[in-house]
Amino acid sequence: MTISSRNIVYDGAKVNIGCSKIFCFAKENFGGYSNETSEGFYYACDVDSAGHLTKLSWAYAIGRRNFEIYGDDVSFDATFDINKYNMIFAPFTGVDKHDRCVTFAACLLSQESVTDYTWAFHHFVKAMRRNLVVIVTNQCAAMKVAIPDVFSDGNGLIASKHRLCMWHITGKFPVKLGNRLFKETDFMEK
């Protein structure tokens, strides 16, 4: 948000008008969201036949700038539970030079499907203007199909590598290996 629109929201809060209503007012006052959003902000959305939001992707200018600097290795985590809108929150994150997590972009998806992931990844590339070098995900079958489709060299960019998150893999050890091997040996230590 620009400084002037931020001031409008603060002034509205002083008289108990919520952020959403003030932002709608500002949108009407400035002639649309595209004229009100800050420079460098990217967003895309998709609705179903009934007009309900099914996909939303966004990236702030600072996230896009951080991606330019730290965006070689990106984690895409779609394991955040469905919220009250029945959508999955999935951020694209990385690590900066101070070993702190930074968010490059995020999306809300109505389904964990190849179509939804392909849409999200396509808009990530469009917002960032390049493929990432490595994408780290959980073991989702839909992502496994969508990633090589979008992050390939077919879009004129360098193809990305897909890697699986060790945290998700090791979390499944007790179930997959059984308690005896898991608890009675030094398997986890090794």
C-alpha atoms as a PDB file:
ATOM      1  CA  MET A   1       0.000   0.000   0.000  1.00  0.00           C
ATOM      2  CA  THR A   2       1.125   3.522  -0.662  1.00  0.00           C
ATOM      3  CA  ILE A   3       1.603   5.969   2.204  1.00  0.00           C
ATOM      4  CA  SER A   4      -1.569   7.852   1.290  1.00  0.00           C
ATOM      5  CA  SER A   5      -3.694   4.691   1.219  1.00  0.00           C
ATOM      6  CA  ARG A   6      -2.143   3.536   4.503  1.00  0.00           C
ATOM      7  CA  ASN A   7      -3.137   6.872   6.047  1.00  0.00           C
ATOM      8  CA  ILE A   8      -6.694   6.409   4.796  1.00  0.00           C
ATOM      9  CA  VAL A   9      -6.849   2.981   6.486  1.00  0.00           C
ATOM     10  CA  TYR A  10      -5.457   4.407   9.747  1.00  0.00           C
ATOM     11  CA  ASP A  11      -7.973   7.262   9.658  1.00  0.00           C
ATOM     12  CA  GLY A  12     -10.792   4.802   9.045  1.00  0.00           C
ATOM     13  CA  ALA A  13      -9.651   2.691  11.985  1.00  0.00           C
ATOM     14  CA  LYS A  14      -9.877   5.755  14.236  1.00  0.00           C
ATOM     15  CA  VAL A  15     -13.626   5.932  13.555  1.00  0.00           C
ATOM     16  CA  ASN A  16     -14.194   2.154  13.725  1.00  0.00           C
ATOM     17  CA  ILE A  17     -14.354   1.461   9.990  1.00  0.00           C
ATOM     18  CA  GLY A  18     -12.654  -1.835   9.174  1.00  0.00           C
ATOM     19  CA  CYS A  19      -9.721  -2.245   6.815  1.00  0.00           C
ATOM     20  CA  SER A  20     -11.757  -4.067   4.170  1.00  0.00           C
ATOM     21  CA  LYS A  21     -14.416  -1.365   3.948  1.00  0.00           C
ATOM     22  CA  ILE A  22     -11.833   1.426   3.881  1.00  0.00           C
ATOM     23  CA  PHE A  23      -9.816  -0.337   1.193  1.00  0.00           C
ATOM     24  CA  CYS A  24     -12.996  -0.768  -0.885  1.00  0.00           C
ATOM     25  CA  PHE A  25     -13.690   2.932  -0.402  1.00  0.00           C
ATOM     26  CA  ALA A  26     -10.123   3.768  -1.474  1.00  0.00           C
ATOM     27  CA  LYS A  27     -10.496   1.496  -4.514  1.00  0.00           C
ATOM     28  CA  GLU A  28     -13.596   3.432  -5.603  1.00  0.00           C
ATOM     29  CA  ASN A  29     -11.955   6.743  -4.816  1.00  0.00           C
ATOM     30  CA  PHE A  30      -8.800   5.956  -6.839  1.00  0.00           C
ATOM     31  CA  GLY A  31     -10.578   4.231  -9.730  1.00  0.00           C
ATOM     32  CA  GLY A  32      -9.751   0.572  -9.113  1.00  0.00           C
ATOM     33  CA  TYR A  33      -7.418  -1.798  -7.281  1.00  0.00           C
ATOM     34  CA  SER A  34      -4.788  -1.556 -10.010  1.00  0.00           C
ATOM     35  CA  ASN A  35      -4.443   2.164  -9.321  1.00  0.00           C
ATOM     36  CA  GLU A  36      -4.350   1.650  -5.560  1.00  0.00           C
ATOM     37  CA  THR A  37      -1.859  -1.191  -5.120  1.00  0.00           C
ATOM     38  CA  SER A  38       1.799  -0.476  -4.646  1.00  0.00           C
ATOM     39  CA  GLU A  39       4.226  -0.683  -7.521  1.00  0.00           C
ATOM     40  CA  GLY A  40       5.798  -4.102  -7.838  1.00  0.00           C
ATOM     41  CA  PHE A  41       2.828  -5.949  -6.348  1.00  0.00           C
ATOM     42  CA  TYR A  42       1.697  -8.924  -8.434  1.00  0.00           C
ATOM     43  CA  TYR A  43      -1.544 -10.826  -8.032  1.00  0.00           C
ATOM     44  CA  ALA A  44      -3.709 -13.202 -10.016  1.00  0.00           C
ATOM     45  CA  CYS A  45      -6.999 -14.831  -9.160  1.00  0.00           C
ATOM     46  CA  ASP A  46      -9.403 -17.337 -10.644  1.00  0.00           C
ATOM     47  CA  VAL A  47     -13.089 -17.929  -9.970  1.00  0.00           C
ATOM     48  CA  ASP A  48     -15.422 -20.823 -10.707  1.00  0.00           C
ATOM     49  CA  SER A  49     -18.643 -20.654 -12.749  1.00  0.00           C
ATOM     50  CA  ALA A  50     -20.576 -19.461  -9.678  1.00  0.00           C
ATOM     51  CA  GLY A  51     -18.168 -16.563  -9.183  1.00  0.00           C
ATOM     52  CA  HIS A  52     -16.477 -18.061  -6.090  1.00  0.00           C
ATOM     53  CA  LEU A  53     -12.745 -17.530  -5.648  1.00  0.00           C
ATOM     54  CA  THR A  54     -10.863 -20.779  -6.326  1.00  0.00           C
ATOM     55  CA  LYS A  55      -7.264 -19.600  -6.705  1.00  0.00           C
ATOM     56  CA  LEU A  56      -5.353 -16.526  -5.550  1.00  0.00           C
ATOM     57  CA  SER A  57      -1.658 -15.840  -5.994  1.00  0.00           C
ATOM     58  CA  TRP A  58       0.275 -12.762  -4.888  1.00  0.00           C
ATOM     59  CA  ALA A  59       3.805 -11.421  -4.466  1.00  0.00           C
ATOM     60  CA  TYR A  60       4.785  -8.132  -2.857  1.00  0.00           C
ATOM     61  CA  ALA A  61       7.614  -6.006  -4.237  1.00  0.00           C
ATOM     62  CA  ILE A  62       9.894  -6.930  -1.320  1.00  0.00           C
ATOM     63  CA  GLY A  63       9.232 -10.643  -1.883  1.00  0.00           C
ATOM     64  CA  ARG A  64      10.046 -10.275  -5.558  1.00  0.00           C
ATOM     65  CA  ARG A  65      13.247  -8.412  -4.699  1.00  0.00           C
ATOM     66  CA  ASN A  66      14.209 -11.067  -2.136  1.00  0.00           C
ATOM     67  CA  PHE A  67      13.632 -13.736  -4.789  1.00  0.00           C
ATOM     68  CA  GLU A  68      16.102 -11.976  -7.084  1.00  0.00           C
ATOM     69  CA  ILE A  69      18.738 -12.226  -4.355  1.00  0.00           C
ATOM     70  CA  TYR A  70      17.887 -15.433  -2.428  1.00  0.00           C
ATOM     71  CA  GLY A  71      15.540 -17.297  -4.772  1.00  0.00           C
ATOM     72  CA  ASP A  72      17.713 -20.154  -5.972  1.00  0.00           C
ATOM     73  CA  ASP A  73      16.372 -22.641  -3.420  1.00  0.00           C
ATOM     74  CA  VAL A  74      12.642 -22.287  -2.733  1.00  0.00           C
ATOM     75  CA  SER A  75      10.392 -24.297  -0.457  1.00  0.00           C
ATOM     76  CA  PHE A  76       6.745 -24.645  -1.468  1.00  0.00           C
ATOM     77  CA  ASP A  77       4.690 -25.830   1.481  1.00  0.00           C
ATOM     78  CA  ALA A  78       1.054 -26.685   0.828  1.00  0.00           C
ATOM     79  CA  THR A  79       0.593 -28.516   4.123  1.00  0.00           C
ATOM     80  CA  PHE A  80      -1.144 -25.637   5.898  1.00  0.00           C
ATOM     81  CA  ASP A  81      -4.623 -26.796   6.807  1.00  0.00           C
ATOM     82  CA  ILE A  82      -7.700 -25.541   5.053  1.00  0.00           C
ATOM     83  CA  ASN A  83      -9.026 -22.336   6.610  1.00  0.00           C
ATOM     84  CA  LYS A  84     -12.578 -21.107   7.060  1.00  0.00           C
ATOM     85  CA  TYR A  85     -12.765 -20.349   3.331  1.00  0.00           C
ATOM     86  CA  ASN A  86     -11.904 -23.990   2.480  1.00  0.00           C
ATOM     87  CA  MET A  87      -8.673 -22.932   0.807  1.00  0.00           C
ATOM     88  CA  ILE A  88      -5.126 -24.136   1.320  1.00  0.00           C
ATOM     89  CA  PHE A  89      -2.491 -21.515   2.130  1.00  0.00           C
ATOM     90  CA  ALA A  90       0.790 -22.287   0.367  1.00  0.00           C
ATOM     91  CA  PRO A  91       3.773 -19.918   0.664  1.00  0.00           C
ATOM     92  CA  PHE A  92       6.930 -19.900  -1.455  1.00  0.00           C
ATOM     93  CA  THR A  93       9.761 -19.368   1.048  1.00  0.00           C
ATOM     94  CA  GLY A  94      13.533 -19.282   1.127  1.00  0.00           C
ATOM     95  CA  VAL A  95      16.396 -18.352   3.420  1.00  0.00           C
ATOM     96  CA  ASP A  96      18.245 -15.018   3.389  1.00  0.00           C
ATOM     97  CA  LYS A  97      21.917 -14.387   4.190  1.00  0.00           C
ATOM     98  CA  HIS A  98      21.102 -14.208   7.923  1.00  0.00           C
ATOM     99  CA  ASP A  99      19.508 -17.708   7.871  1.00  0.00           C
ATOM    100  CA  ARG A 100      16.044 -16.204   8.334  1.00  0.00           C
ATOM    101  CA  CYS A 101      13.031 -17.407   6.399  1.00  0.00           C
ATOM    102  CA  VAL A 102      11.742 -14.984   3.796  1.00  0.00           C
ATOM    103  CA  THR A 103       8.488 -15.293   1.898  1.00  0.00           C
ATOM    104  CA  PHE A 104       8.736 -14.639  -1.819  1.00  0.00           C
ATOM    105  CA  ALA A 105       5.085 -15.176  -2.723  1.00  0.00           C
ATOM    106  CA  ALA A 106       2.014 -17.074  -1.550  1.00  0.00           C
ATOM    107  CA  CYS A 107      -1.200 -18.541  -2.865  1.00  0.00           C
ATOM    108  CA  LEU A 108      -4.583 -19.788  -1.749  1.00  0.00           C
ATOM    109  CA  LEU A 109      -5.863 -22.858  -3.565  1.00  0.00           C
ATOM    110  CA  SER A 110      -9.220 -24.577  -3.342  1.00  0.00           C
ATOM    111  CA  GLN A 111      -7.820 -28.010  -4.257  1.00  0.00           C
ATOM    112  CA  GLU A 112      -4.559 -29.920  -4.112  1.00  0.00           C
ATOM    113  CA  SER A 113      -4.730 -30.873  -7.775  1.00  0.00           C
ATOM    114  CA  VAL A 114      -2.355 -30.827 -10.725  1.00  0.00           C
ATOM    115  CA  THR A 115      -4.449 -28.048 -12.286  1.00  0.00           C
ATOM    116  CA  ASP A 116      -4.293 -25.823  -9.184  1.00  0.00           C
ATOM    117  CA  TYR A 117      -0.566 -26.383  -8.625  1.00  0.00           C
ATOM    118  CA  THR A 118       0.186 -25.769 -12.306  1.00  0.00           C
ATOM    119  CA  TRP A 119      -1.760 -22.502 -12.081  1.00  0.00           C
ATOM    120  CA  ALA A 120       0.105 -21.440  -8.899  1.00  0.00           C
ATOM    121  CA  PHE A 121       3.533 -22.317 -10.300  1.00  0.00           C
ATOM    122  CA  HIS A 122       2.787 -20.574 -13.598  1.00  0.00           C
ATOM    123  CA  HIS A 123       1.877 -17.354 -11.783  1.00  0.00           C
ATOM    124  CA  PHE A 124       4.947 -17.662  -9.551  1.00  0.00           C
ATOM    125  CA  VAL A 125       7.183 -17.754 -12.650  1.00  0.00           C
ATOM    126  CA  LYS A 126       5.221 -14.871 -14.169  1.00  0.00           C
ATOM    127  CA  ALA A 127       5.634 -12.759 -11.015  1.00  0.00           C
ATOM    128  CA  MET A 128       9.331 -13.557 -10.575  1.00  0.00           C
ATOM    129  CA  ARG A 129      10.228 -13.502 -14.280  1.00  0.00           C
ATOM    130  CA  ARG A 130      12.440 -16.583 -13.983  1.00  0.00           C
ATOM    131  CA  ASN A 131      12.421 -20.207 -12.878  1.00  0.00           C
ATOM    132  CA  LEU A 132      13.843 -21.081  -9.526  1.00  0.00           C
ATOM    133  CA  VAL A 133      16.895 -23.343  -9.417  1.00  0.00           C
ATOM    134  CA  VAL A 134      15.607 -25.889  -6.857  1.00  0.00           C
ATOM    135  CA  ILE A 135      12.095 -26.347  -5.490  1.00  0.00           C
ATOM    136  CA  VAL A 136      11.678 -28.334  -2.270  1.00  0.00           C
ATOM    137  CA  THR A 137       8.245 -29.847  -1.590  1.00  0.00           C
ATOM    138  CA  ASN A 138       6.554 -32.640   0.292  1.00  0.00           C
ATOM    139  CA  GLN A 139       5.742 -35.921  -1.454  1.00  0.00           C
ATOM    140  CA  CYS A 140       2.575 -34.726  -3.167  1.00  0.00           C
ATOM    141  CA  ALA A 141       1.754 -36.663  -6.346  1.00  0.00           C
ATOM    142  CA  ALA A 142       0.004 -33.654  -7.913  1.00  0.00           C
ATOM    143  CA  MET A 143       3.060 -31.430  -7.383  1.00  0.00           C
ATOM    144  CA  LYS A 144       5.276 -34.142  -8.854  1.00  0.00           C
ATOM    145  CA  VAL A 145       3.329 -33.811 -12.117  1.00  0.00           C
ATOM    146  CA  ALA A 146       2.944 -30.011 -12.111  1.00  0.00           C
ATOM    147  CA  ILE A 147       6.555 -29.060 -11.315  1.00  0.00           C
ATOM    148  CA  PRO A 148       8.280 -30.454 -14.439  1.00  0.00           C
ATOM    149  CA  ASP A 149       5.437 -29.120 -16.562  1.00  0.00           C
ATOM    150  CA  VAL A 150       5.884 -25.516 -15.391  1.00  0.00           C
ATOM    151  CA  PHE A 151       9.513 -25.279 -14.264  1.00  0.00           C
ATOM    152  CA  SER A 152      10.916 -26.858 -17.419  1.00  0.00           C
ATOM    153  CA  ASP A 153      13.089 -25.320 -20.095  1.00  0.00           C
ATOM    154  CA  GLY A 154       9.995 -25.273 -22.331  1.00  0.00           C
ATOM    155  CA  ASN A 155       9.168 -21.746 -21.178  1.00  0.00           C
ATOM    156  CA  GLY A 156      12.527 -20.485 -22.476  1.00  0.00           C
ATOM    157  CA  LEU A 157      14.038 -20.467 -18.972  1.00  0.00           C
ATOM    158  CA  ILE A 158      16.487 -22.803 -17.271  1.00  0.00           C
ATOM    159  CA  ALA A 159      14.751 -25.930 -15.933  1.00  0.00           C
ATOM    160  CA  SER A 160      14.364 -26.281 -12.164  1.00  0.00           C
ATOM    161  CA  LYS A 161      15.231 -29.292 -10.026  1.00  0.00           C
ATOM    162  CA  HIS A 162      12.636 -30.853  -7.724  1.00  0.00           C
ATOM    163  CA  ARG A 163      13.750 -32.138  -4.328  1.00  0.00           C
ATOM    164  CA  LEU A 164      11.775 -33.634  -1.440  1.00  0.00           C
ATOM    165  CA  CYS A 165      11.799 -32.153   2.052  1.00  0.00           C
ATOM    166  CA  MET A 166      13.747 -34.312   4.543  1.00  0.00           C
ATOM    167  CA  TRP A 167      11.483 -33.174   7.393  1.00  0.00           C
ATOM    168  CA  HIS A 168       8.473 -34.711   5.656  1.00  0.00           C
ATOM    169  CA  ILE A 169      10.411 -37.865   4.805  1.00  0.00           C
ATOM    170  CA  THR A 170      11.804 -38.441   8.309  1.00  0.00           C
ATOM    171  CA  GLY A 171       8.381 -37.718   9.811  1.00  0.00           C
ATOM    172  CA  LYS A 172       7.072 -40.821   8.037  1.00  0.00           C
ATOM    173  CA  PHE A 173       9.828 -43.128   9.340  1.00  0.00           C
ATOM    174  CA  PRO A 174       7.933 -44.482  12.369  1.00  0.00           C
ATOM    175  CA  VAL A 175       4.947 -45.512  10.240  1.00  0.00           C
ATOM    176  CA  LYS A 176       6.937 -46.865   7.300  1.00  0.00           C
ATOM    177  CA  LEU A 177       9.723 -48.595   9.237  1.00  0.00           C
ATOM    178  CA  GLY A 178       7.873 -49.868  12.266  1.00  0.00           C
ATOM    179  CA  ASN A 179       8.551 -49.155  15.905  1.00  0.00           C
ATOM    180  CA  ARG A 180      11.178 -51.849  16.393  1.00  0.00           C
ATOM    181  CA  LEU A 181      13.601 -50.549  13.782  1.00  0.00           C
ATOM    182  CA  PHE A 182      12.791 -46.964  14.593  1.00  0.00           C
ATOM    183  CA  LYS A 183      13.072 -47.094  18.421  1.00  0.00           C
ATOM    184  CA  GLU A 184      15.409 -50.012  19.144  1.00  0.00           C
ATOM    185  CA  THR A 185      18.229 -49.131  16.771  1.00  0.00           C
ATOM    186  CA  ASP A 186      20.323 -46.082  16.044  1.00  0.00           C
ATOM    187  CA  PHE A 187      18.663 -45.720  12.630  1.00  0.00           C
ATOM    188  CA  MET A 188      17.504 -42.129  13.199  1.00  0.00           C
ATOM    189  CA  GLU A 189      20.910 -41.108  14.477  1.00  0.00           C
ATOM    190  CA  LYS A 190      22.574 -42.496  11.360  1.00  0.00           C
END
